[in-house]
Amino acid sequence: MLTTLNTAYTDTRAADLAWALGRDPLPALAVLDLDLAGAALQLRLLGASHQVLLREEQGACSETVACIPGSSTPLPLGVSKRLGAWEYEFAARVETLSHGSFAGRAQELLALVSDHPNGLAGTFPGSPHAFTAMLAQRDEGQVRWRTWHAYPQEGKLVVTRTRVGIRMPAAL
């Protein structure tokens, strides 16, 4: 699903993004509710990027990647945590692209996500390449999502990937 987000483009630098786990739901400009084989997943586009809410029999998880006023947790390159019966893994990277490469990559990603039944993308007014996109899936008992946060004025694309699933017992 592709939508235009009716808000000002508030997080205008990749370096302004912060990561948080366990936050309450924030006001969303667009929402996609998914049922992934018993996992209730809500993809949420915020005025300041994204939030994912996961609810399953084993518990709940909330991930926020956004400009969070007063946040002291910058966007980490990687996180691995235990959340009750789950393992949570998060990774982020920043791609720096030339103007021409950025436009092509933006069009490619928006087409991929907007045509996918488990995808949500929102463009911001003022630039056709300013967007946040999210894509989710479930396989082998794991719920996974990827996100892309575009900063055309910097030529930067922030890419994240997350995996949440039942903790596997250690092999003996």
Short mmCIF file of N, CA, C and O in Angstrom, two decimals, residues 33-167:
data_model
loop_
_atom_site.label_atom_id
_atom_site.label_comp_id
_atom_site.label_asym_id
_atom_site.label_seq_id
_atom_site.Cartn_x
_atom_site.Cartn_y
_atom_site.Cartn_z
N ASP A 33 -2.65 -3.29 9.18
CA ASP A 33 -2.80 -4.41 10.11
C ASP A 33 -2.66 -5.71 9.33
O ASP A 33 -3.33 -5.90 8.31
N LEU A 34 -1.80 -6.60 9.83
CA LEU A 34 -1.54 -7.87 9.17
C LEU A 34 -1.74 -9.02 10.15
O LEU A 34 -1.45 -8.88 11.34
N ASP A 35 -2.22 -10.14 9.64
CA ASP A 35 -2.26 -11.39 10.41
C ASP A 35 -1.31 -12.34 9.70
O ASP A 35 -1.59 -12.80 8.60
N LEU A 36 -0.18 -12.58 10.31
CA LEU A 36 0.85 -13.44 9.73
C LEU A 36 0.87 -14.76 10.48
O LEU A 36 1.62 -14.93 11.44
N ALA A 37 0.00 -15.67 10.08
CA ALA A 37 -0.08 -17.01 10.68
C ALA A 37 -0.17 -16.94 12.20
O ALA A 37 0.61 -17.56 12.92
N GLY A 38 -1.12 -16.14 12.70
CA GLY A 38 -1.34 -16.04 14.13
C GLY A 38 -0.61 -14.90 14.82
O GLY A 38 -0.86 -14.62 15.98
N ALA A 39 0.28 -14.24 14.11
CA ALA A 39 0.97 -13.08 14.67
C ALA A 39 0.25 -11.82 14.17
O ALA A 39 0.13 -11.60 12.96
N ALA A 40 -0.26 -11.02 15.10
CA ALA A 40 -0.90 -9.75 14.74
C ALA A 40 0.18 -8.69 14.66
O ALA A 40 0.84 -8.38 15.65
N LEU A 41 0.40 -8.19 13.47
CA LEU A 41 1.46 -7.21 13.24
C LEU A 41 0.83 -5.93 12.72
O LEU A 41 -0.01 -5.97 11.81
N GLN A 42 1.21 -4.82 13.30
CA GLN A 42 0.72 -3.53 12.83
C GLN A 42 1.91 -2.69 12.41
O GLN A 42 2.79 -2.38 13.22
N LEU A 43 1.94 -2.34 11.12
CA LEU A 43 2.95 -1.44 10.58
C LEU A 43 2.38 -0.04 10.66
O LEU A 43 1.26 0.21 10.20
N ARG A 44 3.16 0.89 11.23
CA ARG A 44 2.66 2.24 11.47
C ARG A 44 3.67 3.25 10.93
O ARG A 44 4.83 3.23 11.32
N LEU A 45 3.19 4.13 10.04
CA LEU A 45 4.01 5.24 9.56
C LEU A 45 3.69 6.45 10.42
O LEU A 45 2.53 6.82 10.57
N LEU A 46 4.74 7.03 10.97
CA LEU A 46 4.61 8.19 11.84
C LEU A 46 5.06 9.44 11.07
O LEU A 46 5.73 9.33 10.06
N GLY A 47 4.75 10.59 11.58
CA GLY A 47 5.28 11.81 10.98
C GLY A 47 6.79 11.85 11.11
O GLY A 47 7.47 12.54 10.36
N ALA A 48 7.32 11.06 12.02
CA ALA A 48 8.76 11.04 12.26
C ALA A 48 9.36 9.65 12.02
O ALA A 48 10.35 9.31 12.61
N SER A 49 8.77 8.85 11.18
CA SER A 49 9.28 7.58 10.65
C SER A 49 8.39 6.38 10.93
O SER A 49 7.29 6.34 10.42
N HIS A 50 8.81 5.36 11.74
CA HIS A 50 7.97 4.15 11.82
C HIS A 50 7.87 3.58 13.22
O HIS A 50 8.71 3.81 14.07
N GLN A 51 6.81 2.77 13.37
CA GLN A 51 6.62 1.97 14.58
C GLN A 51 5.98 0.66 14.15
O GLN A 51 5.13 0.63 13.27
N VAL A 52 6.44 -0.44 14.76
CA VAL A 52 5.86 -1.76 14.50
C VAL A 52 5.38 -2.32 15.83
O VAL A 52 6.11 -2.32 16.82
N LEU A 53 4.13 -2.80 15.82
CA LEU A 53 3.55 -3.43 17.01
C LEU A 53 3.28 -4.88 16.67
O LEU A 53 2.59 -5.18 15.69
N LEU A 54 3.83 -5.79 17.46
CA LEU A 54 3.65 -7.23 17.25
C LEU A 54 2.98 -7.81 18.48
O LEU A 54 3.39 -7.55 19.61
N ARG A 55 1.93 -8.60 18.25
CA ARG A 55 1.25 -9.28 19.34
C ARG A 55 1.03 -10.72 18.91
O ARG A 55 0.53 -10.99 17.84
N GLU A 56 1.45 -11.62 19.78
CA GLU A 56 1.33 -13.04 19.52
C GLU A 56 1.02 -13.72 20.85
O GLU A 56 1.10 -13.09 21.90
N GLU A 57 0.70 -14.98 20.81
CA GLU A 57 0.38 -15.72 22.04
C GLU A 57 1.49 -15.58 23.08
O GLU A 57 1.24 -15.50 24.27
N GLN A 58 2.73 -15.54 22.63
CA GLN A 58 3.88 -15.49 23.55
C GLN A 58 4.12 -14.10 24.14
O GLN A 58 4.94 -13.95 25.03
N GLY A 59 3.46 -13.08 23.62
CA GLY A 59 3.68 -11.76 24.18
C GLY A 59 3.51 -10.66 23.15
O GLY A 59 2.89 -10.85 22.10
N ALA A 60 4.08 -9.50 23.46
CA ALA A 60 3.97 -8.33 22.60
C ALA A 60 5.31 -7.64 22.49
O ALA A 60 6.16 -7.75 23.39
N CYS A 61 5.49 -6.92 21.40
CA CYS A 61 6.73 -6.19 21.15
C CYS A 61 6.39 -4.92 20.40
O CYS A 61 5.53 -4.92 19.53
N SER A 62 7.06 -3.84 20.74
CA SER A 62 6.88 -2.56 20.06
C SER A 62 8.26 -2.02 19.70
O SER A 62 9.11 -1.86 20.57
N GLU A 63 8.47 -1.76 18.41
CA GLU A 63 9.73 -1.17 17.94
C GLU A 63 9.42 0.18 17.32
O GLU A 63 8.51 0.31 16.51
N THR A 64 10.20 1.19 17.70
CA THR A 64 10.04 2.52 17.14
C THR A 64 11.39 2.99 16.62
O THR A 64 12.39 2.94 17.33
N VAL A 65 11.41 3.43 15.37
CA VAL A 65 12.58 4.08 14.78
C VAL A 65 12.07 5.41 14.25
O VAL A 65 11.29 5.44 13.30
N ALA A 66 12.47 6.49 14.92
CA ALA A 66 11.91 7.80 14.59
C ALA A 66 12.74 8.89 15.24
O ALA A 66 13.61 8.62 16.06
N CYS A 67 12.42 10.13 14.88
CA CYS A 67 12.94 11.27 15.62
C CYS A 67 12.12 11.36 16.89
O CYS A 67 10.93 11.64 16.83
N ILE A 68 12.74 11.06 18.00
CA ILE A 68 12.03 11.03 19.27
C ILE A 68 12.61 12.14 20.14
O ILE A 68 13.74 12.02 20.61
N PRO A 69 11.88 13.24 20.31
CA PRO A 69 12.40 14.33 21.13
C PRO A 69 12.83 13.83 22.51
O PRO A 69 12.11 13.09 23.16
N GLY A 70 14.03 14.21 22.91
CA GLY A 70 14.54 13.83 24.22
C GLY A 70 15.08 12.42 24.30
O GLY A 70 15.49 11.98 25.36
N SER A 71 15.09 11.68 23.17
CA SER A 71 15.60 10.31 23.20
C SER A 71 17.11 10.32 23.35
O SER A 71 17.80 11.12 22.74
N SER A 72 17.60 9.40 24.16
CA SER A 72 19.05 9.30 24.35
C SER A 72 19.60 8.05 23.68
O SER A 72 20.76 7.71 23.87
N THR A 73 18.78 7.35 22.89
CA THR A 73 19.21 6.12 22.24
C THR A 73 19.29 6.34 20.74
O THR A 73 18.28 6.28 20.05
N PRO A 74 20.48 6.65 20.21
CA PRO A 74 20.60 6.84 18.77
C PRO A 74 20.37 5.51 18.05
O PRO A 74 20.31 4.45 18.68
N LEU A 75 20.25 5.59 16.76
CA LEU A 75 20.02 4.39 15.96
C LEU A 75 21.25 3.49 16.03
O LEU A 75 22.33 3.86 15.60
N PRO A 76 21.11 2.29 16.62
CA PRO A 76 22.26 1.39 16.74
C PRO A 76 22.49 0.61 15.44
O PRO A 76 21.57 0.44 14.64
N LEU A 77 23.70 0.13 15.24
CA LEU A 77 23.99 -0.73 14.09
C LEU A 77 23.38 -2.10 14.30
O LEU A 77 22.99 -2.76 13.33
N GLY A 78 23.30 -2.54 15.55
CA GLY A 78 22.71 -3.84 15.83
C GLY A 78 22.30 -3.99 17.28
O GLY A 78 22.91 -3.39 18.16
N VAL A 79 21.24 -4.76 17.49
CA VAL A 79 20.74 -5.05 18.84
C VAL A 79 20.28 -6.50 18.84
O VAL A 79 19.65 -6.96 17.89
N SER A 80 20.59 -7.20 19.92
CA SER A 80 20.08 -8.55 20.12
C SER A 80 19.62 -8.63 21.57
O SER A 80 20.41 -8.38 22.48
N LYS A 81 18.33 -8.92 21.76
CA LYS A 81 17.77 -8.95 23.12
C LYS A 81 16.84 -10.13 23.27
O LYS A 81 16.25 -10.59 22.32
N ARG A 82 16.68 -10.56 24.51
CA ARG A 82 15.65 -11.53 24.85
C ARG A 82 14.46 -10.76 25.39
O ARG A 82 14.59 -9.92 26.27
N LEU A 83 13.30 -11.08 24.84
CA LEU A 83 12.05 -10.48 25.29
C LEU A 83 11.12 -11.62 25.69
O LEU A 83 10.40 -12.15 24.87
N GLY A 84 11.19 -12.02 26.94
CA GLY A 84 10.40 -13.16 27.39
C GLY A 84 10.82 -14.41 26.65
O GLY A 84 11.98 -14.80 26.67
N ALA A 85 9.87 -15.02 25.94
CA ALA A 85 10.16 -16.25 25.18
C ALA A 85 10.75 -15.95 23.81
O ALA A 85 11.11 -16.86 23.08
N TRP A 86 10.87 -14.68 23.46
CA TRP A 86 11.34 -14.29 22.13
C TRP A 86 12.81 -13.88 22.12
O TRP A 86 13.36 -13.43 23.11
N GLU A 87 13.38 -14.00 20.93
CA GLU A 87 14.66 -13.36 20.61
C GLU A 87 14.33 -12.21 19.67
O GLU A 87 13.57 -12.39 18.72
N TYR A 88 14.89 -11.05 19.94
CA TYR A 88 14.69 -9.87 19.11
C TYR A 88 16.04 -9.48 18.54
O TYR A 88 17.01 -9.35 19.29
N GLU A 89 16.11 -9.33 17.22
CA GLU A 89 17.34 -8.88 16.57
C GLU A 89 17.02 -7.72 15.65
O GLU A 89 16.06 -7.79 14.86
N PHE A 90 17.81 -6.68 15.75
CA PHE A 90 17.63 -5.47 14.94
C PHE A 90 18.99 -5.10 14.34
O PHE A 90 20.02 -5.21 15.01
N ALA A 91 18.98 -4.68 13.09
CA ALA A 91 20.21 -4.19 12.45
C ALA A 91 19.86 -2.98 11.59
O ALA A 91 18.76 -2.91 11.01
N ALA A 92 20.77 -2.04 11.51
CA ALA A 92 20.56 -0.84 10.69
C ALA A 92 21.85 -0.49 9.96
O ALA A 92 22.95 -0.77 10.45
N ARG A 93 21.67 0.10 8.78
CA ARG A 93 22.82 0.61 8.04
C ARG A 93 22.36 1.84 7.26
O ARG A 93 21.18 2.01 6.99
N VAL A 94 23.32 2.68 6.93
CA VAL A 94 23.03 3.89 6.15
C VAL A 94 23.74 3.75 4.81
O VAL A 94 24.95 3.53 4.76
N GLU A 95 22.97 3.87 3.73
CA GLU A 95 23.54 3.87 2.38
C GLU A 95 23.62 5.31 1.91
O GLU A 95 22.66 6.07 2.06
N THR A 96 24.76 5.69 1.36
CA THR A 96 24.92 7.02 0.77
C THR A 96 24.98 6.84 -0.74
O THR A 96 25.81 6.09 -1.24
N LEU A 97 24.06 7.54 -1.43
CA LEU A 97 23.92 7.37 -2.88
C LEU A 97 24.03 8.71 -3.59
O LEU A 97 23.68 9.75 -3.02
N SER A 98 24.46 8.66 -4.85
CA SER A 98 24.47 9.88 -5.67
C SER A 98 23.02 10.26 -5.97
O SER A 98 22.10 9.45 -5.81
N HIS A 99 22.82 11.49 -6.44
CA HIS A 99 21.46 11.97 -6.71
C HIS A 99 20.73 11.04 -7.69
O HIS A 99 19.59 10.65 -7.45
N GLY A 100 21.36 10.70 -8.78
CA GLY A 100 20.76 9.82 -9.79
C GLY A 100 20.49 8.43 -9.24
O GLY A 100 19.43 7.84 -9.48
N SER A 101 21.44 7.87 -8.51
CA SER A 101 21.26 6.53 -7.93
C SER A 101 20.16 6.55 -6.88
O SER A 101 19.40 5.59 -6.76
N PHE A 102 20.08 7.64 -6.13
CA PHE A 102 19.07 7.75 -5.09
C PHE A 102 17.67 7.71 -5.69
O PHE A 102 16.80 6.97 -5.23
N ALA A 103 17.45 8.48 -6.74
CA ALA A 103 16.13 8.53 -7.39
C ALA A 103 15.73 7.15 -7.91
O ALA A 103 14.59 6.71 -7.72
N GLY A 104 16.67 6.45 -8.54
CA GLY A 104 16.37 5.11 -9.05
C GLY A 104 16.06 4.12 -7.94
O GLY A 104 15.12 3.33 -8.04
N ARG A 105 16.85 4.16 -6.88
CA ARG A 105 16.65 3.26 -5.75
C ARG A 105 15.31 3.56 -5.06
O ARG A 105 14.58 2.65 -4.67
N ALA A 106 14.97 4.84 -4.93
CA ALA A 106 13.69 5.23 -4.32
C ALA A 106 12.52 4.68 -5.13
O ALA A 106 11.59 4.09 -4.57
N GLN A 107 12.56 4.84 -6.44
CA GLN A 107 11.48 4.33 -7.29
C GLN A 107 11.36 2.82 -7.19
O GLN A 107 10.26 2.26 -7.12
N GLU A 108 12.50 2.14 -7.18
CA GLU A 108 12.53 0.68 -7.08
C GLU A 108 11.90 0.20 -5.77
O GLU A 108 11.07 -0.70 -5.75
N LEU A 109 12.30 0.82 -4.66
CA LEU A 109 11.78 0.41 -3.35
C LEU A 109 10.30 0.72 -3.20
O LEU A 109 9.54 -0.10 -2.68
N LEU A 110 9.87 1.90 -3.66
CA LEU A 110 8.46 2.25 -3.56
C LEU A 110 7.60 1.30 -4.39
O LEU A 110 6.52 0.90 -3.95
N ALA A 111 8.08 0.90 -5.55
CA ALA A 111 7.33 -0.05 -6.39
C ALA A 111 7.25 -1.41 -5.69
O ALA A 111 6.19 -2.03 -5.64
N LEU A 112 8.38 -1.88 -5.14
CA LEU A 112 8.42 -3.17 -4.45
C LEU A 112 7.43 -3.21 -3.29
O LEU A 112 6.62 -4.12 -3.16
N VAL A 113 7.49 -2.21 -2.44
CA VAL A 113 6.69 -2.20 -1.21
C VAL A 113 5.22 -1.92 -1.50
O VAL A 113 4.34 -2.57 -0.94
N SER A 114 4.93 -0.97 -2.36
CA SER A 114 3.53 -0.60 -2.60
C SER A 114 2.74 -1.72 -3.27
O SER A 114 1.53 -1.82 -3.08
N ASP A 115 3.40 -2.58 -4.03
CA ASP A 115 2.72 -3.70 -4.70
C ASP A 115 2.65 -4.96 -3.85
O ASP A 115 2.03 -5.94 -4.25
N HIS A 116 3.28 -4.97 -2.68
CA HIS A 116 3.34 -6.16 -1.84
C HIS A 116 2.17 -6.16 -0.84
O HIS A 116 1.89 -5.12 -0.22
N PRO A 117 1.48 -7.29 -0.65
CA PRO A 117 0.35 -7.30 0.30
C PRO A 117 0.76 -7.03 1.75
O PRO A 117 -0.09 -6.63 2.55
N ASN A 118 2.02 -7.23 2.10
CA ASN A 118 2.50 -6.97 3.46
C ASN A 118 3.39 -5.74 3.51
O ASN A 118 4.26 -5.63 4.36
N GLY A 119 3.18 -4.81 2.56
CA GLY A 119 4.01 -3.62 2.49
C GLY A 119 3.22 -2.35 2.71
O GLY A 119 2.05 -2.24 2.34
N LEU A 120 3.87 -1.37 3.33
CA LEU A 120 3.29 -0.05 3.56
C LEU A 120 4.36 0.99 3.28
O LEU A 120 5.46 0.89 3.82
N ALA A 121 4.04 1.95 2.44
CA ALA A 121 4.98 3.02 2.12
C ALA A 121 4.24 4.35 2.12
O ALA A 121 3.08 4.43 1.71
N GLY A 122 4.92 5.37 2.59
CA GLY A 122 4.35 6.71 2.59
C GLY A 122 5.36 7.70 2.08
O GLY A 122 6.52 7.68 2.50
N THR A 123 4.92 8.56 1.18
CA THR A 123 5.78 9.63 0.68
C THR A 123 5.41 10.92 1.39
O THR A 123 4.26 11.13 1.77
N PHE A 124 6.40 11.77 1.56
CA PHE A 124 6.19 13.05 2.23
C PHE A 124 6.04 14.16 1.20
O PHE A 124 6.70 14.12 0.15
N PRO A 125 5.20 15.15 1.48
CA PRO A 125 5.04 16.27 0.54
C PRO A 125 6.36 17.00 0.34
O PRO A 125 7.17 17.08 1.26
N GLY A 126 6.56 17.50 -0.86
CA GLY A 126 7.74 18.32 -1.12
C GLY A 126 8.83 17.60 -1.87
O GLY A 126 9.65 18.25 -2.52
N SER A 127 8.90 16.28 -1.78
CA SER A 127 9.91 15.54 -2.53
C SER A 127 9.37 14.16 -2.85
O SER A 127 8.96 13.43 -1.94
N PRO A 128 9.38 13.77 -4.12
CA PRO A 128 8.86 12.44 -4.46
C PRO A 128 9.74 11.31 -3.93
O PRO A 128 9.31 10.16 -3.89
N HIS A 129 10.95 11.65 -3.51
CA HIS A 129 11.87 10.62 -3.02
C HIS A 129 12.04 10.64 -1.51
O HIS A 129 12.89 9.93 -0.98
N ALA A 130 11.25 11.45 -0.81
CA ALA A 130 11.25 11.46 0.66
C ALA A 130 10.16 10.49 1.09
O ALA A 130 8.98 10.73 0.86
N PHE A 131 10.55 9.36 1.67
CA PHE A 131 9.57 8.34 2.02
C PHE A 131 10.05 7.49 3.17
O PHE A 131 11.22 7.46 3.51
N THR A 132 9.09 6.78 3.75
CA THR A 132 9.36 5.69 4.69
C THR A 132 8.58 4.49 4.15
O THR A 132 7.42 4.63 3.76
N ALA A 133 9.24 3.33 4.10
CA ALA A 133 8.60 2.12 3.58
C ALA A 133 8.88 0.96 4.52
O ALA A 133 9.95 0.90 5.14
N MET A 134 7.91 0.03 4.60
CA MET A 134 8.01 -1.12 5.50
C MET A 134 7.48 -2.35 4.78
O MET A 134 6.48 -2.26 4.07
N LEU A 135 8.11 -3.48 5.03
CA LEU A 135 7.70 -4.74 4.43
C LEU A 135 7.87 -5.84 5.46
O LEU A 135 8.93 -5.95 6.10
N ALA A 136 6.83 -6.67 5.67
CA ALA A 136 6.85 -7.71 6.71
C ALA A 136 6.63 -9.08 6.10
O ALA A 136 6.03 -9.22 5.04
N GLN A 137 7.10 -10.11 6.83
CA GLN A 137 6.86 -11.50 6.43
C GLN A 137 7.00 -12.39 7.65
O GLN A 137 7.54 -11.98 8.68
N ARG A 138 6.53 -13.60 7.51
CA ARG A 138 6.70 -14.60 8.55
C ARG A 138 7.19 -15.87 7.87
O ARG A 138 6.62 -16.30 6.87
N ASP A 139 8.24 -16.45 8.40
CA ASP A 139 8.69 -17.74 7.90
C ASP A 139 9.41 -18.49 9.01
O ASP A 139 10.07 -17.91 9.84
N GLU A 140 9.17 -19.80 9.04
CA GLU A 140 9.78 -20.69 10.03
C GLU A 140 9.63 -20.18 11.46
O GLU A 140 10.57 -20.18 12.24
N GLY A 141 8.43 -19.70 11.80
CA GLY A 141 8.16 -19.26 13.16
C GLY A 141 8.74 -17.90 13.52
O GLY A 141 8.63 -17.47 14.66
N GLN A 142 9.35 -17.23 12.58
CA GLN A 142 9.95 -15.92 12.82
C GLN A 142 9.13 -14.84 12.12
O GLN A 142 8.67 -15.05 10.99
N VAL A 143 8.94 -13.71 12.76
CA VAL A 143 8.33 -12.55 12.11
C VAL A 143 9.48 -11.60 11.80
O VAL A 143 10.33 -11.32 12.65
N ARG A 144 9.50 -11.14 10.56
CA ARG A 144 10.59 -10.26 10.11
C ARG A 144 10.00 -9.04 9.43
O ARG A 144 8.96 -9.14 8.78
N TRP A 145 10.69 -7.93 9.59
CA TRP A 145 10.30 -6.75 8.82
C TRP A 145 11.55 -5.96 8.46
O TRP A 145 12.58 -6.03 9.12
N ARG A 146 11.43 -5.27 7.33
CA ARG A 146 12.49 -4.39 6.84
C ARG A 146 11.89 -3.01 6.67
O ARG A 146 10.70 -2.88 6.36
N THR A 147 12.70 -1.99 6.87
CA THR A 147 12.23 -0.63 6.66
C THR A 147 13.28 0.16 5.90
O THR A 147 14.48 -0.16 5.94
N TRP A 148 12.80 1.20 5.21
CA TRP A 148 13.66 2.12 4.48
C TRP A 148 13.19 3.53 4.78
O TRP A 148 12.01 3.84 4.67
N HIS A 149 14.12 4.37 5.19
CA HIS A 149 13.85 5.77 5.50
C HIS A 149 14.72 6.61 4.57
O HIS A 149 15.95 6.53 4.65
N ALA A 150 14.09 7.39 3.69
CA ALA A 150 14.81 8.11 2.65
C ALA A 150 15.02 9.58 3.01
O ALA A 150 14.09 10.26 3.45
N TYR A 151 16.24 10.03 2.80
CA TYR A 151 16.64 11.42 3.03
C TYR A 151 17.27 11.94 1.75
O TYR A 151 18.50 11.98 1.63
N PRO A 152 16.45 12.34 0.76
CA PRO A 152 16.99 12.72 -0.55
C PRO A 152 17.91 13.93 -0.50
O PRO A 152 18.87 14.00 -1.27
N GLN A 153 17.67 14.87 0.41
CA GLN A 153 18.51 16.05 0.50
C GLN A 153 19.94 15.71 0.93
O GLN A 153 20.87 16.44 0.64
N GLU A 154 20.12 14.58 1.60
CA GLU A 154 21.44 14.11 2.03
C GLU A 154 21.97 12.99 1.14
O GLU A 154 23.12 12.59 1.27
N GLY A 155 21.09 12.42 0.32
CA GLY A 155 21.46 11.25 -0.47
C GLY A 155 21.64 10.03 0.40
O GLY A 155 22.42 9.13 0.08
N LYS A 156 20.90 9.96 1.51
CA LYS A 156 21.05 8.84 2.45
C LYS A 156 19.75 8.05 2.56
O LYS A 156 18.66 8.60 2.58
N LEU A 157 19.94 6.73 2.64
CA LEU A 157 18.85 5.80 2.82
C LEU A 157 19.20 4.97 4.05
O LEU A 157 20.23 4.29 4.08
N VAL A 158 18.36 5.04 5.07
CA VAL A 158 18.56 4.25 6.29
C VAL A 158 17.74 2.98 6.13
O VAL A 158 16.53 3.03 5.91
N VAL A 159 18.42 1.84 6.21
CA VAL A 159 17.80 0.54 6.01
C VAL A 159 17.86 -0.22 7.33
O VAL A 159 18.92 -0.31 7.95
N THR A 160 16.71 -0.76 7.77
CA THR A 160 16.71 -1.57 8.99
C THR A 160 16.10 -2.93 8.68
O THR A 160 15.32 -3.08 7.75
N ARG A 161 16.48 -3.90 9.50
CA ARG A 161 15.84 -5.22 9.43
C ARG A 161 15.70 -5.74 10.85
O ARG A 161 16.58 -5.53 11.69
N THR A 162 14.57 -6.39 11.09
CA THR A 162 14.26 -6.88 12.42
C THR A 162 13.75 -8.31 12.31
O THR A 162 13.04 -8.65 11.35
N ARG A 163 14.12 -9.12 13.29
CA ARG A 163 13.63 -10.49 13.38
C ARG A 163 13.19 -10.73 14.82
O ARG A 163 13.92 -10.42 15.76
N VAL A 164 11.97 -11.27 14.98
CA VAL A 164 11.46 -11.61 16.30
C VAL A 164 10.94 -13.04 16.22
O VAL A 164 10.18 -13.38 15.30
N GLY A 165 11.35 -13.87 17.15
CA GLY A 165 10.87 -15.24 17.15
C GLY A 165 11.16 -15.94 18.45
O GLY A 165 11.86 -15.43 19.32
N ILE A 166 10.60 -17.14 18.57
CA ILE A 166 10.79 -17.96 19.77
C ILE A 166 12.27 -18.26 19.94
O ILE A 166 12.97 -18.60 19.00
N ARG A 167 12.71 -18.17 21.17
CA ARG A 167 14.09 -18.46 21.50
C ARG A 167 14.31 -19.95 21.30
O ARG A 167 13.54 -20.79 21.77
#
